[in-house]
Amino acid sequence: MELPSSPSTYRPAPLASLPPQLDPAEYSESLEKRQAEAERLAIRARLKRRFQLQLHDPRCTGMIEDPAMHRWTYAKSYNIYPNFRPTPKNSLLGALFGLGPLIFWGYVFKTERDHKEKLIREGKYKRPFALSS
Amino acid sequence: MLKIIIPTIMLIPTTTMCKPTQLWYTTLIHSMLISLLSLQLFYPSLQPIMNFSNHNLQQNQTSTPLIILSCWLTPLMILASQNHLSTEPLSRKRTFIITTIILQMLLIMTFSTTDLIMFFVLFEATLIPTLMMITRWGNQMERLNAGTYFLFYTLMGSLPLLVALLSLYSNTNSLSILTMQLSPTMLKNTWTNSMWLLAALTAFMIKMPLYGLHLWLPKAHVEAPIAGSMILAAILLKLGGYGIIRIMSTTNFLSKTPYYPFMILALWGIIMTSLICLRQTDLKSLIAYSPVSHMGLVTAATLTQTEWAYTGAITLMIAHGLTSSLLFCLANTKLRRIHSRTLLLTQNMQLLLPLMGTWWLLASLTNMALPPTINLMGELTIITSLFNWSNTTIIITGLGTLITATYTLHMFSSTQWGELPQHIKIMTPSHTREHLIMTLHILPMMLLMMKPELIWGPLYC
């Protein structure tokens, strides 16, 4: 497999992004980027070490708790309304999707029922099956 | 009727006086005997003429299955609460059981009373033991908020109900359910009559719950202890349905326009709450939203006032009561083991607890209204009667059934299949007591499949 002679001959296509190996920015990492990468690696290693310690601890017999999971469930279930603030877009979408379907279905049912009642009153409605006998 | 109420009341002194080691199984066997005794309530409703000695406490084919269900659930509640009450001191255990018994007694009287004002008083009175259960023995701090929501939503609806009942009394000078059924009044479509209907139905709609007024339900169900969740899901929601059926048999509007807001909210609520169920991360919250969609079907059916609709409504109420209670018990077994309600935390439980997996499967199948369970009988009857009411409802009810199947299967597959969790180091095997609770839930469902006429209500033709 040969790399192209100059890096600009291979350009990313709509459905094929540039692989990181052909990106020149991959090979010219600055010092800050390398330090940030090292810090992230340290955090990951610390978390993995904590998990492995808890997993093989003979005295800890319960569940291993994940604080990130607690934060996620709290954020998804209990922390939504305290961070809610009515904005114009918010209110418009709420009225559209909250009240809109109700008005729509009300209109549909009302017109259909009125049509049926009119047919029944004129005696033209054929009962498809005997529902109440 | 007294032979059921007096043993129930007497269970309260029994609880206070029995020895500490005998507390749980004494109350369990006593309440189990009461529930077996309550099965003979089926007998009068299958006879052509019902003769009751008491004028105040009678039963109908509508109320008999609900009375028997509330009697049946009390031993199950006592069984299910043993685990989380094991660390409490003795007097608090006794108080919890006494709260349960008081609730059962109030529910029996609510369903068997013949007077609408007495029904209203007992309807309100059932709020108090439930509130005590939720706010005292719930698990988290949000239980206080949940109790407030639960209490004040229902109370806000019941004040108009009181006014409506009193105005009905001043008009007809009698609020007996027996005579009201014989003379349904044809009401003109005036604003006064529409306001009366709104006032009379709002309390029951909140209790059902109707889609727009359902906010108390997820909070109350999630924060309640297991016995509270069971009785809430199984019986207290059906109080609303029972009240609607009683009120509906007396009113007959010339044009059905006042019913439309409730019908539309109920029907749209079926789809909306099923979709909300799909997005839940909390298992108990998922199980708490599913009654809203099933009771939406029941509400829409009872508002059409046809015989098939009433039959389907009563059937689905009983079937759903058993199914929902079963699902809450299953969720409680999971909660006791991992102390968290998150759905995705326990996967592949079928490998670890296979028999519990069987109960999960049966619960999910009945929740999805699989034929030939009674859930399907109720849902199909309701869908047919709604289709007769208006052909377009089939879109909503069909979509609702589809989405119900989707979230039930999602719940089942999240808990039973998948990768084994690596963070759970100890998983206690299922207790026999837990298997007993599940069996006692499933047994009535299977038996009722054989003779569903018992729960088909008075209008079965």
Short mmCIF file of C-alpha atoms in Angstrom, two decimals, chain A residues 51 53-65 69-70 72-74 76-78 97-98 101-103 105-110 112-114 116-117 121 125 127-133, chain B residues 140 142 211 222-223 254 256-257 260 263-265 267-268 271-272 279 281-282 306-308 337-342 344-345 384-385 387-393 395-396 422-426 461:
data_model
loop_
_atom_site.label_atom_id
_atom_site.label_comp_id
_atom_site.label_asym_id
_atom_site.label_seq_id
_atom_site.Cartn_x
_atom_site.Cartn_y
_atom_site.Cartn_z
CA PHE A 51 -13.35 -0.32 38.90
CA LEU A 53 -10.15 -2.62 42.66
CA GLN A 54 -13.86 -2.66 43.50
CA LEU A 55 -14.50 -5.66 41.30
CA HIS A 56 -11.87 -7.80 42.99
CA ASP A 57 -12.27 -6.50 46.49
CA PRO A 58 -13.21 -9.46 48.73
CA ARG A 59 -14.85 -7.25 51.34
CA CYS A 60 -17.04 -5.21 49.05
CA THR A 61 -20.02 -7.44 48.37
CA GLY A 62 -22.59 -5.09 46.90
CA MET A 63 -22.96 -3.37 43.62
CA ILE A 64 -20.30 -1.22 42.10
CA GLU A 65 -21.89 2.17 41.81
CA MET A 69 -24.89 6.78 35.74
CA HIS A 70 -26.58 8.40 38.74
CA TRP A 72 -27.33 10.71 33.92
CA THR A 73 -30.54 9.26 35.34
CA TYR A 74 -31.02 12.31 37.54
CA LYS A 76 -32.89 12.66 32.39
CA SER A 77 -35.70 12.31 34.88
CA TYR A 78 -35.67 14.86 37.67
CA PHE A 97 -47.61 19.68 19.38
CA GLY A 98 -49.51 19.73 22.65
CA PRO A 101 -53.35 17.22 17.92
CA LEU A 102 -56.20 17.61 20.39
CA ILE A 103 -57.86 20.25 18.21
CA TRP A 105 -58.66 14.96 16.55
CA GLY A 106 -61.58 16.91 17.99
CA TYR A 107 -62.38 18.30 14.59
CA VAL A 108 -62.06 14.86 12.97
CA PHE A 109 -64.30 13.13 15.48
CA LYS A 110 -66.86 15.89 15.57
CA GLU A 112 -67.40 12.26 11.46
CA ARG A 113 -69.89 11.82 14.28
CA ASP A 114 -72.09 14.62 12.95
CA LYS A 116 -72.99 9.65 11.04
CA GLU A 117 -75.75 11.18 13.16
CA ARG A 121 -81.49 10.54 11.39
CA TYR A 125 -77.00 4.31 7.94
CA ARG A 127 -75.60 -1.07 10.71
CA PRO A 128 -72.71 -3.35 9.86
CA PHE A 129 -73.28 -5.73 12.73
CA ALA A 130 -75.58 -5.99 15.73
CA LEU A 131 -73.53 -4.50 18.52
CA SER A 132 -75.99 -4.59 21.35
CA SER A 133 -78.10 -7.71 21.05
CA GLN B 140 -36.71 8.78 48.30
CA GLU B 142 -39.30 13.11 46.33
CA TYR B 211 -54.12 12.27 29.87
CA VAL B 222 -42.62 5.66 41.61
CA GLU B 223 -42.23 7.00 45.12
CA LEU B 254 -79.38 14.61 23.95
CA LYS B 256 -72.96 14.13 23.14
CA THR B 257 -70.92 17.28 22.71
CA TYR B 260 -65.92 15.26 23.46
CA MET B 263 -62.94 11.47 24.75
CA ILE B 264 -60.27 13.30 22.78
CA LEU B 265 -57.93 13.60 25.75
CA LEU B 267 -57.79 8.73 23.01
CA TRP B 268 -54.82 10.99 22.34
CA ILE B 271 -50.70 7.24 22.10
CA MET B 272 -48.85 9.96 23.97
CA ARG B 279 -38.42 6.97 26.42
CA THR B 281 -35.04 5.24 31.82
CA ASP B 282 -36.69 4.37 35.09
CA THR B 306 -72.83 1.41 24.98
CA GLU B 307 -73.19 -2.07 26.43
CA TRP B 308 -70.12 -3.48 24.75
CA ARG B 337 -31.41 -6.58 44.52
CA ILE B 338 -29.70 -3.66 42.89
CA HIS B 339 -31.21 -0.74 44.83
CA SER B 340 -31.72 1.23 41.68
CA ARG B 341 -34.64 1.59 39.34
CA THR B 342 -32.72 2.23 36.17
CA LEU B 344 -30.62 -0.77 31.77
CA LEU B 345 -28.75 -1.76 34.89
CA THR B 384 -64.76 -2.62 18.69
CA SER B 385 -67.17 -0.38 20.54
CA PHE B 387 -64.93 1.70 16.18
CA ASN B 388 -68.68 1.60 16.25
CA TRP B 389 -68.69 5.05 17.81
CA SER B 390 -66.46 6.51 15.15
CA ASN B 391 -64.51 4.69 12.49
CA THR B 392 -61.42 6.89 12.82
CA THR B 393 -60.68 5.76 16.36
CA ILE B 395 -56.17 4.52 13.90
CA ILE B 396 -55.56 5.68 17.46
CA GLN B 422 -20.43 -6.70 35.21
CA HIS B 423 -20.90 -4.37 38.13
CA ILE B 424 -23.27 -6.56 40.15
CA LYS B 425 -21.24 -8.80 42.34
CA ILE B 426 -23.95 -10.54 44.26
CA CYS B 461 -75.76 -9.98 26.70
#
